[in-house]
């Protein structure tokens, strides 16, 4: 199964190819995507992305995870989250969301088992 292309990104809106839903924040993995609801794990801009936010994506067998920190990079990514991914043998890229989407799509187009979590506002 391949990772779906992120078809479009604008402030507060993301579209994933093959999915009719428009996301504000989303999780993607080989074969699927869904809304990234921060309330599920109590995520806030600080301290930011928690390992619990990534568990679902990790369980899909990804080799690389791309984290989009927002358009203005307001979303933090603590070292503990990066360590969690590395301990699971997963490469991690932490980027401003527009750059993160470009990198994610490039990896997906190369057939890499890539997943991601993306914040589309601040």
Coordinates of N, CA, C and O in Angstrom, one line a residue:
X1 N 0.8 -1.2 0.0 CA 0.0 0.0 0.0 C 0.9 1.2 0.0 O 1.8 1.3 0.7
X2 N 0.5 2.2 -0.8 CA 1.3 3.4 -0.9 C 0.7 4.5 0.0 O -0.4 4.5 0.4
X3 N 1.6 5.5 0.3 CA 1.1 6.6 1.1 C 0.4 7.6 0.2 O 0.9 7.9 -0.9
X4 N -0.8 8.1 0.6 CA -1.5 9.0 -0.2 C -0.9 10.4 -0.4 O -0.3 10.9 0.6
X5 N -1.0 10.9 -1.6 CA -0.5 12.3 -1.8 C -1.4 13.3 -1.1 O -2.6 13.2 -1.0
X6 N -0.7 14.3 -0.6 CA -1.5 15.5 0.0 C -1.7 16.4 -1.2 O -0.8 16.9 -1.8
X7 N -3.0 16.5 -1.6 CA -3.3 17.2 -2.9 C -3.3 18.7 -2.8 O -2.9 19.3 -3.7
X8 N -3.6 19.2 -1.6 CA -3.6 20.7 -1.4 C -3.4 21.1 0.0 O -3.8 20.3 0.9
X9 N -2.9 22.2 0.2 CA -2.7 22.8 1.5 C -2.8 24.3 1.5 O -2.3 25.0 0.6
X10 N -3.7 24.8 2.3 CA -3.8 26.3 2.5 C -4.1 26.5 4.0 O -4.3 25.5 4.7
X11 N -4.1 27.7 4.5 CA -4.3 28.0 5.9 C -5.6 27.3 6.4 O -6.7 27.7 6.0
X12 N -5.5 26.3 7.3 CA -6.6 25.7 7.9 C -7.3 24.6 7.0 O -8.3 24.1 7.5
X13 N -6.7 24.3 5.9 CA -7.4 23.3 5.0 C -6.3 22.4 4.3 O -5.4 22.9 3.7
X14 N -6.5 21.1 4.4 CA -5.7 20.1 3.8 C -6.6 19.1 3.1 O -7.6 18.7 3.6
X15 N -6.2 18.7 1.9 CA -6.9 17.7 1.1 C -5.9 16.6 0.8 O -4.8 16.8 0.4
X16 N -6.4 15.3 1.0 CA -5.6 14.2 0.7 C -6.2 13.5 -0.5 O -7.5 13.3 -0.5
X17 N -5.4 13.2 -1.4 CA -5.9 12.5 -2.7 C -6.7 11.3 -2.3 O -6.3 10.4 -1.5
X18 N -7.8 11.1 -3.0 CA -8.7 10.0 -2.8 C -9.6 10.0 -1.5 O -10.3 9.1 -1.2
X19 N -9.6 11.2 -0.8 CA -10.4 11.3 0.4 C -11.3 12.6 0.2 O -10.8 13.6 -0.2
X20 N -12.6 12.5 0.5 CA -13.5 13.6 0.3 C -13.5 14.6 1.4 O -14.0 15.7 1.3
X21 N -12.8 14.2 2.5 CA -12.8 15.1 3.7 C -11.8 16.2 3.6 O -10.7 15.9 3.0
X22 N -12.1 17.4 4.0 CA -11.1 18.5 4.1 C -10.7 18.5 5.6 O -11.5 18.5 6.5
X23 N -9.3 18.4 5.8 CA -8.8 18.4 7.2 C -8.3 19.8 7.6 O -7.8 20.5 6.7
X24 N -8.3 20.1 8.9 CA -7.5 21.2 9.4 C -6.1 20.7 9.8 O -5.1 21.2 9.3
X25 N -6.1 19.7 10.6 CA -4.9 19.0 10.9 C -5.1 17.5 10.6 O -6.2 17.0 10.7
X26 N -4.1 16.9 10.0 CA -4.3 15.5 9.6 C -3.2 14.6 9.9 O -2.0 15.0 10.0
X27 N -3.5 13.3 10.0 CA -2.5 12.2 10.0 C -2.7 11.4 8.7 O -3.8 11.2 8.2
X28 N -1.5 11.0 8.2 CA -1.5 10.2 6.9 C -0.6 9.0 7.1 O 0.4 9.1 7.9
X29 N -0.9 7.9 6.4 CA 0.0 6.7 6.5 C -0.3 5.9 5.2 O -1.3 6.2 4.5
X30 N 0.5 4.9 4.9 CA 0.3 4.1 3.7 C -1.2 3.5 3.8 O -1.6 2.9 4.7
X31 N -2.0 3.9 2.8 CA -3.3 3.4 2.7 C -4.4 4.2 3.4 O -5.6 3.9 3.3
X32 N -4.0 5.4 4.0 CA -5.1 6.1 4.7 C -4.8 7.4 5.3 O -3.6 7.9 5.2
X33 N -5.8 8.1 5.8 CA -5.6 9.4 6.5 C -6.8 9.6 7.4 O -7.9 9.0 7.2
X34 N -6.7 10.5 8.3 CA -7.8 10.9 9.1 C -7.5 12.3 9.8 O -6.4 12.7 9.8
X35 N -8.5 12.9 10.4 CA -8.3 14.1 11.1 C -7.4 13.8 12.3 O -7.5 12.8 13.0
X36 N -6.5 14.8 12.5 CA -5.7 14.7 13.7 C -6.3 15.6 14.8 O -6.3 16.9 14.7
X37 N -7.0 15.0 15.7 CA -7.8 15.7 16.7 C -6.9 15.8 18.0 O -6.7 14.8 18.7
X38 N -6.4 17.0 18.2 CA -5.5 17.2 19.4 C -6.1 16.9 20.7 O -5.4 16.5 21.7
X39 N -7.4 16.9 20.8 CA -8.1 16.7 22.1 C -7.9 15.2 22.5 O -8.0 14.9 23.7
X40 N -7.7 14.3 21.5 CA -7.5 12.9 21.9 C -6.3 12.7 22.8 O -6.4 11.7 23.6
X41 N -5.3 13.5 22.7 CA -4.1 13.3 23.5 C -3.7 14.5 24.3 O -2.7 14.5 25.0
X42 N -4.6 15.5 24.3 CA -4.3 16.7 25.1 C -3.2 17.5 24.5 O -2.5 18.3 25.2
X43 N -2.9 17.4 23.2 CA -1.9 18.2 22.6 C -2.2 19.7 22.5 O -3.3 20.1 22.3
X44 N -1.1 20.5 22.7 CA -1.2 21.9 22.6 C 0.1 22.3 21.8 O 1.0 21.5 21.7
X45 N 0.1 23.6 21.4 CA 1.3 24.1 20.7 C 2.6 23.9 21.5 O 3.6 23.6 21.0
X46 N 2.5 24.0 22.8 CA 3.6 23.7 23.7 C 3.1 22.8 24.8 O 2.0 23.1 25.4
X47 N 3.7 21.7 25.2 CA 4.9 21.2 24.7 C 4.9 20.6 23.2 O 6.0 20.3 22.7
X48 N 3.7 20.5 22.7 CA 3.7 20.1 21.3 C 3.4 18.6 21.0 O 2.6 18.0 21.8
X49 N 3.9 18.1 19.9 CA 3.5 16.7 19.4 C 4.1 15.7 20.4 O 5.3 15.7 20.7
X50 N 3.2 14.8 20.9 CA 3.5 13.8 21.8 C 3.7 12.5 21.1 O 3.1 12.2 20.1
X51 N 4.4 11.5 21.7 CA 4.5 10.2 21.2 C 3.1 9.6 20.9 O 2.9 8.9 19.9
X52 N 2.1 9.9 21.8 CA 0.8 9.4 21.7 C 0.1 9.9 20.4 O -0.7 9.2 19.8
X53 N 0.5 11.0 19.9 CA 0.0 11.5 18.6 C 0.5 10.7 17.4 O -0.1 10.8 16.4
X54 N 1.6 10.0 17.6 CA 2.2 9.3 16.5 C 2.1 7.8 16.5 O 2.3 7.1 15.6
X55 N 1.6 7.3 17.7 CA 1.5 5.8 17.8 C 0.7 5.2 16.7 O 1.1 4.2 16.1
X56 N -0.5 5.8 16.3 CA -1.3 5.2 15.3 C -0.6 5.1 13.9 O -0.6 4.1 13.2
X57 N 0.2 6.2 13.6 CA 0.9 6.2 12.4 C 2.1 5.2 12.4 O 2.3 4.5 11.4
X58 N 2.8 5.1 13.5 CA 3.9 4.2 13.7 C 3.4 2.7 13.5 O 4.0 1.9 12.9
X59 N 2.2 2.4 14.0 CA 1.6 1.1 13.9 C 1.3 0.7 12.5 O 1.1 -0.5 12.2
X60 N 1.3 1.6 11.6 CA 1.0 1.3 10.2 C 2.3 0.8 9.4 O 2.2 0.6 8.2
X61 N 3.4 0.7 10.1 CA 4.6 0.2 9.5 C 5.4 1.2 8.7 O 6.1 0.8 7.8
X62 N 5.3 2.4 9.1 CA 6.1 3.5 8.3 C 7.6 3.4 8.6 O 8.0 2.9 9.6
X63 N 8.3 3.8 7.6 CA 9.8 3.9 7.8 C 10.2 5.3 8.1 O 11.3 5.5 8.6
X64 N 9.4 6.3 7.7 CA 9.7 7.7 7.9 C 8.4 8.4 8.3 O 7.4 8.1 7.8
X65 N 8.6 9.3 9.3 CA 7.5 10.2 9.7 C 7.9 11.7 9.5 O 9.0 12.1 9.8
X66 N 7.0 12.4 8.8 CA 7.2 13.8 8.6 C 6.2 14.6 9.5 O 5.0 14.3 9.5
X67 N 6.7 15.5 10.3 CA 5.9 16.3 11.2 C 5.9 17.7 10.7 O 6.9 18.4 10.5
X68 N 4.7 18.2 10.4 CA 4.5 19.6 10.0 C 4.1 20.5 11.2 O 3.1 20.3 11.8
X69 N 5.0 21.4 11.5 CA 4.8 22.2 12.7 C 3.9 23.4 12.6 O 3.8 24.2 13.5
X70 N 3.2 23.6 11.5 CA 2.4 24.7 11.3 C 3.0 25.7 10.3 O 4.2 25.7 10.0
X71 N 2.2 26.6 9.8 CA 2.6 27.6 8.8 C 3.6 28.6 9.4 O 4.6 29.0 8.7
X72 N 3.5 28.9 10.7 CA 4.4 29.8 11.4 C 5.3 29.0 12.4 O 6.0 29.6 13.2
X73 N 5.3 27.7 12.3 CA 6.0 26.8 13.2 C 5.8 27.0 14.6 O 6.7 26.9 15.5
X74 N 4.5 27.2 15.0 CA 4.1 27.4 16.4 C 4.0 26.1 17.2 O 4.2 26.1 18.4
X75 N 3.8 25.0 16.5 CA 3.7 23.7 17.1 C 5.1 23.2 17.4 O 5.9 23.0 16.6
X76 N 5.3 22.9 18.7 CA 6.6 22.4 19.2 C 6.7 20.9 19.0 O 5.7 20.2 18.9
X77 N 7.9 20.4 18.9 CA 8.2 18.9 18.8 C 9.3 18.7 19.8 O 10.5 19.0 19.6
X78 N 9.0 18.2 21.0 CA 10.0 17.9 22.0 C 10.9 16.8 21.7 O 10.6 15.9 20.9
X79 N 12.2 16.8 22.2 CA 13.1 15.8 21.9 C 12.6 14.4 22.3 O 12.9 13.4 21.6
X80 N 11.8 14.3 23.3 CA 11.2 12.9 23.7 C 10.4 12.3 22.5 O 10.4 11.1 22.3
X81 N 9.7 13.2 21.7 CA 9.0 12.7 20.6 C 9.9 12.2 19.5 O 9.6 11.1 18.9
X82 N 10.9 12.9 19.2 CA 11.9 12.5 18.2 C 12.6 11.2 18.6 O 12.7 10.2 17.8
X83 N 12.9 11.1 19.9 CA 13.6 9.9 20.5 C 12.6 8.7 20.3 O 13.1 7.6 20.0
X84 N 11.3 8.9 20.6 CA 10.4 7.8 20.5 C 10.4 7.2 19.1 O 10.4 6.0 18.9
X85 N 10.4 8.1 18.1 CA 10.4 7.6 16.7 C 11.7 6.9 16.4 O 11.7 5.8 15.8
X86 N 12.9 7.5 16.8 CA 14.2 6.9 16.5 C 14.3 5.5 17.2 O 14.9 4.6 16.6
X87 N 13.8 5.4 18.4 CA 13.9 4.1 19.1 C 13.1 3.0 18.4 O 13.3 1.9 18.6
X88 N 12.1 3.5 17.6 CA 11.3 2.5 16.8 C 11.8 2.3 15.4 O 11.2 1.7 14.6
X89 N 13.1 2.8 15.2 CA 13.7 2.6 13.9 C 13.1 3.5 12.8 O 13.3 3.1 11.6
X90 N 12.5 4.6 13.1 CA 11.8 5.4 12.1 C 12.6 6.7 12.0 O 12.9 7.4 12.9
X91 N 12.9 7.1 10.7 CA 13.4 8.4 10.4 C 12.4 9.4 10.6 O 11.2 9.2 10.3
X92 N 12.8 10.6 11.1 CA 11.9 11.7 11.3 C 12.4 13.0 10.7 O 13.5 13.3 10.8
X93 N 11.4 13.7 10.1 CA 11.7 15.0 9.6 C 10.7 16.0 10.2 O 9.5 15.7 10.2
X94 N 11.2 17.1 10.8 CA 10.4 18.1 11.5 C 10.6 19.4 10.7 O 11.7 19.9 10.7
X95 N 9.5 19.8 10.1 CA 9.6 21.0 9.2 C 8.4 21.9 9.3 O 7.3 21.5 9.8
X96 N 8.5 23.1 8.8 CA 7.4 24.0 8.6 C 6.4 23.3 7.7 O 6.8 22.5 6.8
X97 N 5.1 23.4 7.9 CA 4.1 22.6 7.2 C 4.2 22.6 5.7 O 4.1 21.5 5.1
X98 N 4.4 23.7 5.1 CA 4.4 23.7 3.6 C 5.6 22.9 3.1 O 5.5 22.1 2.2
X99 N 6.8 23.0 3.8 CA 8.0 22.3 3.4 C 7.7 20.8 3.8 O 8.2 19.9 3.0
X100 N 7.1 20.5 4.9 CA 6.8 19.2 5.3 C 5.9 18.4 4.3 O 6.2 17.3 4.0
X101 N 4.9 19.1 3.8 CA 4.0 18.5 2.8 C 4.8 18.2 1.5 O 4.7 17.1 0.9
X102 N 5.7 19.1 1.1 CA 6.5 18.9 -0.2 C 7.4 17.7 0.1 O 7.5 16.8 -0.8
X103 N 8.0 17.6 1.2 CA 8.9 16.5 1.5 C 8.1 15.2 1.6 O 8.6 14.1 1.1
X104 N 7.0 15.2 2.3 CA 6.2 14.0 2.4 C 5.8 13.5 1.0 O 5.9 12.3 0.7
X105 N 5.2 14.4 0.2 CA 4.8 14.0 -1.1 C 5.9 13.4 -2.0 O 5.7 12.5 -2.7
X106 N 7.1 14.0 -1.9 CA 8.3 13.5 -2.6 C 8.6 12.1 -2.2 O 8.9 11.2 -3.0
X107 N 8.6 11.9 -0.9 CA 8.9 10.5 -0.3 C 7.8 9.5 -0.8 O 8.1 8.4 -1.2
X108 N 6.6 9.9 -0.7 CA 5.5 9.1 -1.1 C 5.6 8.7 -2.6 O 5.4 7.5 -3.0
X109 N 6.0 9.7 -3.4 CA 6.1 9.4 -4.9 C 7.2 8.5 -5.2 O 7.2 7.8 -6.2
X110 N 8.2 8.4 -4.3 CA 9.4 7.5 -4.4 C 9.0 6.1 -3.9 O 9.8 5.2 -4.0
X111 N 7.8 5.9 -3.3 CA 7.4 4.6 -2.8 C 7.8 4.4 -1.4 O 7.7 3.2 -0.9
X112 N 8.4 5.4 -0.7 CA 8.7 5.2 0.7 C 7.5 5.0 1.5 O 6.5 5.6 1.3
X113 N 7.6 4.1 2.5 CA 6.5 3.9 3.5 C 6.5 5.1 4.5 O 7.2 5.0 5.5
X114 N 5.9 6.2 4.1 CA 6.0 7.4 4.9 C 4.6 7.8 5.5 O 3.6 7.5 4.9
X115 N 4.7 8.3 6.7 CA 3.5 8.8 7.3 C 3.8 10.2 7.8 O 4.9 10.7 7.7
X116 N 2.7 10.8 8.3 CA 2.9 12.2 8.8 C 1.8 12.7 9.6 O 0.7 12.1 9.6
X117 N 2.1 13.7 10.4 CA 1.1 14.5 11.1 C 1.4 16.0 10.7 O 2.5 16.4 10.7
X118 N 0.3 16.7 10.4 CA 0.4 18.0 9.8 C -0.5 19.0 10.5 O -1.7 18.7 10.6
X119 N 0.0 20.1 10.9 CA -0.8 21.2 11.5 C -0.9 22.3 10.4 O 0.2 22.8 9.9
X120 N -2.1 22.7 10.0 CA -2.2 23.6 8.9 C -2.5 25.1 9.2 O -2.7 25.9 8.3
X121 N -2.5 25.4 10.5 CA -2.6 26.8 10.8 C -1.3 27.2 11.5 O -0.2 26.7 11.2
X122 N -1.3 28.2 12.4 CA -0.1 28.7 13.0 C 1.0 27.7 13.3 O 2.1 28.0 13.5

